[in-house]
Amino acid sequence: DAGITQSPRHKVTETGTPVTLRCHQTENHRYMYWYRQDPGHGLRLIHYSYGVKDTDKGEVSDGYSVSRSKTEDFLLTLESATSSQTSVYFCAIRPDREETQYFGPGTRLLVL
Amino acid sequence: KNQVEQSPQSLIILEGKNCTLQCNYTVSPFSNLRWYKQDTGRGPVSLTIMTFSENTKSNGRYTATLDADTKQSSLHITASQLSDSASYICVVRFSSGGSYIPTFGRGTSLIVHP
């Protein structure tokens, strides 16, 4: 998985609780992305980062926030989880001057 | 709105047979098109990437074609193996002032039976 880890790999939580997912890379790449994947949908971009403290919204950013205080870590936070945020979340990195994204193993989140 | 449509949604074939997956897109202006393979429970892995000027690109038993005029791509798998069972995702990037925002298809689920 190209030096990308995600934690936790599985999580069950209750509606209204905050949840933070972590993406960690060992390659010091500038670009990092958070996606969600749901049945009947392609991967959808939530937020992305192009450097420390540099982030921007994707197409489904409502209800999510991100932070990147270090190059190697990109955090995705659900401030108050809802059942509609039950999904599989993938982190990806993209090396500079490359077009290919490399994906982490995913985090399966269930919001009850 | 930029869209990527894949067909069929799912496909079942016997081991050793060939198959072709389709991808149509409306992304404009077009930058490149990529096919990913996603095994169950894992993240997608890139198979091929094609730019506007490329018609065909191969990666082992996988051959991707691109017709930029009709905005269609196909992924042909030759002599399928059980390990080819996966979801195949078409991803198109459009050019937008240097920003990199890919558009993902919903994928084709391929099952290879022995």
mmCIF file of C-alpha atoms in Angstrom:
data_model
loop_
_atom_site.group_PDB
_atom_site.id
_atom_site.type_symbol
_atom_site.label_atom_id
_atom_site.label_comp_id
_atom_site.label_asym_id
_atom_site.label_seq_id
_atom_site.Cartn_x
_atom_site.Cartn_y
_atom_site.Cartn_z
ATOM 1 C CA ASP A 1 0.000 0.000 0.000
ATOM 2 C CA ALA A 2 2.835 2.399 -0.898
ATOM 3 C CA GLY A 3 3.736 3.242 2.709
ATOM 4 C CA ILE A 4 0.250 4.428 3.623
ATOM 5 C CA THR A 5 -1.509 3.296 6.762
ATOM 6 C CA GLN A 6 -4.947 4.158 8.021
ATOM 7 C CA SER A 7 -6.234 3.902 11.551
ATOM 8 C CA PRO A 8 -8.455 2.599 12.816
ATOM 9 C CA ARG A 9 -9.243 -0.020 10.182
ATOM 10 C CA HIS A 10 -12.712 -0.596 11.580
ATOM 11 C CA LYS A 11 -14.861 1.530 13.844
ATOM 12 C CA VAL A 12 -18.399 1.404 15.161
ATOM 13 C CA THR A 13 -19.745 4.563 16.740
ATOM 14 C CA GLU A 14 -23.019 6.174 17.692
ATOM 15 C CA THR A 15 -24.804 9.061 16.025
ATOM 16 C CA GLY A 16 -23.675 12.393 17.390
ATOM 17 C CA THR A 17 -20.236 11.330 18.562
ATOM 18 C CA PRO A 18 -17.035 12.803 17.131
ATOM 19 C CA VAL A 19 -14.792 10.515 15.100
ATOM 20 C CA THR A 20 -11.261 11.077 13.823
ATOM 21 C CA LEU A 21 -9.636 8.917 11.166
ATOM 22 C CA ARG A 22 -5.914 9.042 10.635
ATOM 23 C CA CYS A 23 -3.902 8.633 7.466
ATOM 24 C CA HIS A 24 -0.161 8.238 7.821
ATOM 25 C CA GLN A 25 2.445 8.136 5.069
ATOM 26 C CA THR A 26 6.149 7.420 5.234
ATOM 27 C CA GLU A 27 7.162 9.018 1.919
ATOM 28 C CA ASN A 28 6.763 12.765 2.687
ATOM 29 C CA HIS A 29 4.516 13.363 -0.310
ATOM 30 C CA ARG A 30 2.826 16.736 -0.501
ATOM 31 C CA TYR A 31 -0.552 15.667 -1.826
ATOM 32 C CA MET A 32 -2.969 13.673 0.307
ATOM 33 C CA TYR A 33 -6.648 12.916 -0.223
ATOM 34 C CA TRP A 34 -9.629 11.578 1.681
ATOM 35 C CA TYR A 35 -12.358 9.694 -0.195
ATOM 36 C CA ARG A 36 -15.456 7.805 0.774
ATOM 37 C CA GLN A 37 -16.739 4.797 -1.116
ATOM 38 C CA ASP A 38 -20.371 3.706 -1.015
ATOM 39 C CA PRO A 39 -22.357 1.111 -2.964
ATOM 40 C CA GLY A 40 -23.730 2.628 -6.166
ATOM 41 C CA HIS A 41 -21.250 5.481 -6.087
ATOM 42 C CA GLY A 42 -17.739 5.889 -7.286
ATOM 43 C CA LEU A 43 -15.068 7.083 -4.933
ATOM 44 C CA ARG A 44 -15.994 10.613 -3.893
ATOM 45 C CA LEU A 45 -13.502 13.195 -2.767
ATOM 46 C CA ILE A 46 -14.095 14.658 0.697
ATOM 47 C CA HIS A 47 -11.053 16.871 1.246
ATOM 48 C CA TYR A 48 -7.525 17.047 0.005
ATOM 49 C CA SER A 49 -4.263 18.623 1.085
ATOM 50 C CA TYR A 50 -1.393 20.059 -0.900
ATOM 51 C CA GLY A 51 0.925 20.719 2.010
ATOM 52 C CA VAL A 52 1.131 21.289 5.742
ATOM 53 C CA LYS A 53 -1.848 23.405 6.769
ATOM 54 C CA ASP A 54 -2.965 23.628 3.121
ATOM 55 C CA THR A 55 -6.279 21.906 2.542
ATOM 56 C CA ASP A 56 -9.299 22.275 0.286
ATOM 57 C CA LYS A 57 -12.790 20.861 -0.033
ATOM 58 C CA GLY A 58 -13.898 18.111 -2.353
ATOM 59 C CA GLU A 59 -17.356 17.339 -3.667
ATOM 60 C CA VAL A 60 -18.772 15.834 -0.428
ATOM 61 C CA SER A 61 -17.120 17.893 2.308
ATOM 62 C CA ASP A 62 -20.217 18.764 4.357
ATOM 63 C CA GLY A 63 -19.992 17.286 7.850
ATOM 64 C CA TYR A 64 -16.248 16.662 7.579
ATOM 65 C CA SER A 65 -13.167 18.622 8.537
ATOM 66 C CA VAL A 66 -9.490 17.866 8.049
ATOM 67 C CA SER A 67 -6.182 18.877 9.511
ATOM 68 C CA ARG A 68 -2.613 18.480 8.414
ATOM 69 C CA SER A 69 -0.097 19.709 10.971
ATOM 70 C CA LYS A 70 2.664 17.384 9.764
ATOM 71 C CA THR A 71 3.569 16.195 6.277
ATOM 72 C CA GLU A 72 3.077 12.574 7.202
ATOM 73 C CA ASP A 73 -0.360 12.790 8.810
ATOM 74 C CA PHE A 74 -3.727 13.796 7.357
ATOM 75 C CA LEU A 75 -6.643 13.613 9.777
ATOM 76 C CA LEU A 76 -10.319 13.411 8.849
ATOM 77 C CA THR A 77 -12.806 14.411 11.540
ATOM 78 C CA LEU A 78 -16.526 13.856 11.702
ATOM 79 C CA GLU A 79 -17.552 16.425 14.304
ATOM 80 C CA SER A 80 -20.908 14.773 14.967
ATOM 81 C CA ALA A 81 -21.267 11.477 13.137
ATOM 82 C CA THR A 82 -24.510 10.685 11.312
ATOM 83 C CA SER A 83 -25.764 7.406 9.887
ATOM 84 C CA SER A 84 -25.272 8.774 6.381
ATOM 85 C CA GLN A 85 -21.550 8.852 7.084
ATOM 86 C CA THR A 86 -21.437 5.083 7.378
ATOM 87 C CA SER A 87 -18.986 4.240 4.636
ATOM 88 C CA VAL A 88 -15.544 2.992 3.741
ATOM 89 C CA TYR A 89 -12.996 5.787 3.865
ATOM 90 C CA PHE A 90 -9.854 5.729 1.772
ATOM 91 C CA CYS A 91 -6.822 7.901 2.062
ATOM 92 C CA ALA A 92 -4.575 8.425 -0.956
ATOM 93 C CA ILE A 93 -1.268 10.093 -1.646
ATOM 94 C CA ARG A 94 0.073 11.412 -4.917
ATOM 95 C CA PRO A 95 3.773 12.001 -5.474
ATOM 96 C CA ASP A 96 4.790 15.299 -7.037
ATOM 97 C CA ARG A 97 5.012 15.147 -10.840
ATOM 98 C CA GLU A 98 3.058 11.904 -10.896
ATOM 99 C CA GLU A 99 -0.513 11.399 -11.997
ATOM 100 C CA THR A 100 -1.137 8.199 -10.093
ATOM 101 C CA GLN A 101 -2.724 8.149 -6.666
ATOM 102 C CA TYR A 102 -1.743 5.438 -4.216
ATOM 103 C CA PHE A 103 -4.450 4.335 -1.841
ATOM 104 C CA GLY A 104 -4.373 3.141 1.726
ATOM 105 C CA PRO A 105 -6.174 -0.001 2.919
ATOM 106 C CA GLY A 106 -9.340 1.841 3.967
ATOM 107 C CA THR A 107 -11.280 2.391 7.185
ATOM 108 C CA ARG A 108 -14.708 0.833 7.515
ATOM 109 C CA LEU A 109 -16.929 3.119 9.635
ATOM 110 C CA LEU A 110 -20.354 2.177 10.909
ATOM 111 C CA VAL A 111 -22.472 4.880 12.552
ATOM 112 C CA LEU A 112 -25.408 3.483 14.498
ATOM 113 C CA LYS B 1 -21.162 18.056 -14.822
ATOM 114 C CA ASN B 2 -18.222 15.780 -15.538
ATOM 115 C CA GLN B 3 -19.307 12.164 -15.497
ATOM 116 C CA VAL B 4 -17.774 8.734 -15.933
ATOM 117 C CA GLU B 5 -20.058 5.815 -16.773
ATOM 118 C CA GLN B 6 -18.939 2.201 -16.693
ATOM 119 C CA SER B 7 -20.524 -0.915 -18.098
ATOM 120 C CA PRO B 8 -21.416 -3.558 -17.371
ATOM 121 C CA GLN B 9 -22.067 -3.043 -13.671
ATOM 122 C CA SER B 10 -21.077 -6.655 -13.028
ATOM 123 C CA LEU B 11 -19.708 -9.522 -15.064
ATOM 124 C CA ILE B 12 -19.177 -13.228 -14.458
ATOM 125 C CA ILE B 13 -16.827 -15.210 -16.684
ATOM 126 C CA LEU B 14 -15.073 -18.558 -16.635
ATOM 127 C CA GLU B 15 -11.387 -18.829 -15.931
ATOM 128 C CA GLY B 16 -9.336 -18.604 -19.104
ATOM 129 C CA LYS B 17 -11.880 -16.527 -21.013
ATOM 130 C CA ASN B 18 -11.366 -12.963 -22.219
ATOM 131 C CA CYS B 19 -13.547 -10.006 -21.320
ATOM 132 C CA THR B 20 -13.884 -6.315 -22.071
ATOM 133 C CA LEU B 21 -15.021 -3.575 -19.735
ATOM 134 C CA GLN B 22 -16.284 -0.224 -20.985
ATOM 135 C CA CYS B 23 -15.905 3.346 -19.785
ATOM 136 C CA ASN B 24 -17.624 6.398 -21.291
ATOM 137 C CA TYR B 25 -16.921 9.871 -20.031
ATOM 138 C CA THR B 26 -18.122 13.408 -20.512
ATOM 139 C CA VAL B 27 -15.163 14.998 -18.767
ATOM 140 C CA SER B 28 -13.931 18.056 -20.582
ATOM 141 C CA PRO B 29 -11.309 19.269 -21.100
ATOM 142 C CA PHE B 30 -9.723 15.867 -20.821
ATOM 143 C CA SER B 31 -6.298 15.298 -19.298
ATOM 144 C CA ASN B 32 -5.877 11.573 -18.778
ATOM 145 C CA LEU B 33 -7.727 8.348 -18.065
ATOM 146 C CA ARG B 34 -6.706 5.640 -15.686
ATOM 147 C CA TRP B 35 -7.931 2.150 -14.865
ATOM 148 C CA TYR B 36 -7.680 0.891 -11.299
ATOM 149 C CA LYS B 37 -8.170 -2.594 -9.909
ATOM 150 C CA GLN B 38 -9.702 -2.885 -6.461
ATOM 151 C CA ASP B 39 -9.626 -6.205 -4.676
ATOM 152 C CA THR B 40 -12.279 -6.812 -2.056
ATOM 153 C CA GLY B 41 -11.417 -5.067 1.189
ATOM 154 C CA ARG B 42 -8.464 -3.186 -0.238
ATOM 155 C CA GLY B 43 -7.700 0.166 -1.795
ATOM 156 C CA PRO B 44 -7.591 0.643 -5.586
ATOM 157 C CA VAL B 45 -4.328 -0.013 -7.406
ATOM 158 C CA SER B 46 -3.457 1.639 -10.715
ATOM 159 C CA LEU B 47 -3.308 -0.625 -13.798
ATOM 160 C CA THR B 48 -2.772 1.824 -16.669
ATOM 161 C CA ILE B 49 -2.824 5.533 -17.409
ATOM 162 C CA MET B 50 -3.512 7.022 -20.835
ATOM 163 C CA THR B 51 -3.226 10.557 -22.104
ATOM 164 C CA PHE B 52 -5.042 12.204 -24.998
ATOM 165 C CA SER B 53 -2.502 11.063 -27.589
ATOM 166 C CA GLU B 54 -2.411 7.392 -26.583
ATOM 167 C CA ASN B 55 -4.715 4.813 -28.183
ATOM 168 C CA THR B 56 -3.552 1.614 -26.516
ATOM 169 C CA LYS B 57 -1.565 0.675 -23.473
ATOM 170 C CA SER B 58 -0.854 -2.771 -22.090
ATOM 171 C CA ASN B 59 0.081 -4.067 -18.673
ATOM 172 C CA GLY B 60 0.547 -7.822 -18.864
ATOM 173 C CA ARG B 61 -2.813 -9.409 -19.630
ATOM 174 C CA TYR B 62 -4.552 -6.049 -19.335
ATOM 175 C CA THR B 63 -4.913 -3.843 -22.411
ATOM 176 C CA ALA B 64 -6.577 -0.455 -22.263
ATOM 177 C CA THR B 65 -7.763 1.457 -25.305
ATOM 178 C CA LEU B 66 -8.810 5.068 -25.594
ATOM 179 C CA ASP B 67 -10.831 6.886 -28.249
ATOM 180 C CA ALA B 68 -10.672 10.538 -27.261
ATOM 181 C CA ASP B 69 -12.990 11.548 -30.099
ATOM 182 C CA THR B 70 -15.883 9.400 -28.887
ATOM 183 C CA LYS B 71 -14.779 9.698 -25.232
ATOM 184 C CA GLN B 72 -14.697 5.976 -24.732
ATOM 185 C CA SER B 73 -12.199 3.620 -23.146
ATOM 186 C CA SER B 74 -12.136 -0.116 -22.744
ATOM 187 C CA LEU B 75 -10.150 -2.513 -20.600
ATOM 188 C CA HIS B 76 -9.567 -5.917 -22.138
ATOM 189 C CA ILE B 77 -8.498 -8.800 -19.936
ATOM 190 C CA THR B 78 -6.951 -11.764 -21.698
ATOM 191 C CA ALA B 79 -6.950 -15.344 -20.423
ATOM 192 C CA SER B 80 -8.629 -14.421 -17.153
ATOM 193 C CA GLN B 81 -7.417 -15.844 -13.858
ATOM 194 C CA LEU B 82 -9.187 -16.268 -10.548
ATOM 195 C CA SER B 83 -7.080 -13.424 -9.164
ATOM 196 C CA ASP B 84 -8.675 -11.072 -11.697
ATOM 197 C CA SER B 85 -11.864 -11.173 -9.610
ATOM 198 C CA ALA B 86 -12.130 -7.570 -8.448
ATOM 199 C CA SER B 87 -13.772 -4.245 -9.128
ATOM 200 C CA TYR B 88 -12.313 -2.276 -12.036
ATOM 201 C CA ILE B 89 -12.624 1.471 -11.797
ATOM 202 C CA CYS B 90 -12.242 3.998 -14.597
ATOM 203 C CA VAL B 91 -10.927 7.395 -13.474
ATOM 204 C CA VAL B 92 -10.776 10.482 -15.645
ATOM 205 C CA ARG B 93 -8.938 13.641 -14.824
ATOM 206 C CA PHE B 94 -10.001 16.900 -16.360
ATOM 207 C CA SER B 95 -7.739 19.877 -16.760
ATOM 208 C CA SER B 96 -8.648 22.722 -14.473
ATOM 209 C CA GLY B 97 -5.978 25.362 -14.015
ATOM 210 C CA GLY B 98 -3.456 22.858 -12.759
ATOM 211 C CA SER B 99 -5.652 21.395 -10.026
ATOM 212 C CA TYR B 100 -5.808 17.624 -9.828
ATOM 213 C CA ILE B 101 -9.380 16.481 -9.254
ATOM 214 C CA PRO B 102 -10.153 13.066 -10.732
ATOM 215 C CA THR B 103 -13.660 11.815 -11.468
ATOM 216 C CA PHE B 104 -14.296 8.177 -10.617
ATOM 217 C CA GLY B 105 -16.654 5.741 -12.298
ATOM 218 C CA ARG B 106 -18.729 3.403 -10.148
ATOM 219 C CA GLY B 107 -16.726 0.405 -11.255
ATOM 220 C CA THR B 108 -17.398 -2.957 -12.876
ATOM 221 C CA SER B 109 -17.431 -5.943 -10.570
ATOM 222 C CA LEU B 110 -15.753 -8.913 -12.258
ATOM 223 C CA ILE B 111 -16.069 -12.448 -10.947
ATOM 224 C CA VAL B 112 -13.941 -15.180 -12.506
ATOM 225 C CA HIS B 113 -15.213 -18.700 -11.849
ATOM 226 C CA PRO B 114 -13.020 -21.811 -12.041
#
